[in-house]
């Protein structure tokens, strides 16, 4: 059993105490109001028929409703279900330097902890990128392979520590090599983000960075520390903090080795950034956010099963039972029973729109684009979640584009143009929900180019038809000389007329050259969909 918002486990007892206080206050106020109208000696006689037991049960139901509601807000999750996920994104492997020099405190509380916080900050900005983690000291090992399970990644990041490494020192080349081997074989944009103070005992990091660049891997380096550095400290057997000393007995000062880190970034075609105020914002905005997101093959991810619906149902049931005990009139009972019946069905309604999206996704995978559009439309009407609505509009745009593409290949240009215009409108609607989504903007630009190419092709065909009709009409003006009717044109003039007369040309030749543009535009488009959109090709 896990909780999405565990803070409510702490707040729920406080909510219960507050509700108990409010109930007690209500009892006291009730007694005070009765005392204003009835003498104390008569109060017992007039209220002897009032059931104290019923009042206690009603109060307990109210307190229980608030307590269970607090647990529901914690969003308990039990069990997992596998969901197919297909999204666009990068493959990013973070290489974290875990050598003892990263324990220097020139950055508070120390370099290693600040590097952890920097990685978490970057991960919070990512959405559908696969992320992995490699720890490096005197040796390197893959802590987490590239995955979409951000929870597992965060857990691995929290536990990584210099004590986990048997070899001391800092061999950054091993970390780069381990990260290079961790990437999936799929053709995708591969990025390594190295966080280190630059102390490299192996002196092979630049060479390893060049090898990674030859394999299509970009390396971006974040320097952790200050050029002034700090003396390294450690705790001895008695727990006392002492300086770390070299062979000559002198305290060791660890400094940020920026030339080494800059050389690594330059060798791999990346960039270098020193960790500091605002540096992560600049790094994400100018580097990670600008890299092209490619569509990946679908993969199965674990999705926790929400169980808060049943707790919410229990809280509402307690309130309805409290209403039943309060109202003695016969008419109140059927209404309460009806509410209970609706309540019993409520836990399933939360999953209705999810099933609708799954059905639409299945139709999309099967290539039934018309049905997929219909199901996505029905699913959007069942939810107010803007992110789900954006994904539905985005996938509808790609499905409509596929319908238009099929019409184009069948030679139905007007139908194809109508579908392409509809797809463009759907992408624009998706952009209104996600104005910062660069991928949608790219898709709009691509499909607009396809639309313009088809419009140009239709104009060319219309012009050819007009030219053919004009050239095929007989000459209505009489000839001035009868002899000229029998005269044959000169060979050069006849050839010139054949070349210039559109009626003598094959219309398919002209249309073929015009049709190449939309085909090329269509083929060049990297169709990407959300939540399982198949490759249009």
GROMACS .gro file of C-alpha atoms in nm, residues 8 11 30 107 112 161 193 234 293 314 410 416 419 426 445 466 536:
model
   17
    8UNK     CA    1  -0.269   1.364   0.479
   11UNK     CA    2  -0.322   1.575   0.895
   30UNK     CA    3  -2.790   2.269   2.196
  107UNK     CA    4   2.836   2.427  -0.180
  112UNK     CA    5   2.699   1.564  -0.372
  161UNK     CA    6   2.649   0.725  -0.175
  193UNK     CA    7   2.436   1.476  -1.829
  234UNK     CA    8   3.607   1.339   0.727
  293UNK     CA    9   1.191   1.458  -2.918
  314UNK     CA   10  -1.745   0.518   0.273
  410UNK     CA   11  -0.648   0.711  -5.399
  416UNK     CA   12  -0.774   1.471  -4.908
  419UNK     CA   13  -0.927   1.602  -4.427
  426UNK     CA   14  -0.736   1.976  -3.460
  445UNK     CA   15   0.404   2.361  -3.972
  466UNK     CA   16  -0.911   2.527  -6.866
  536UNK     CA   17   0.182   0.651  -3.985
   0.00000   0.00000   0.00000
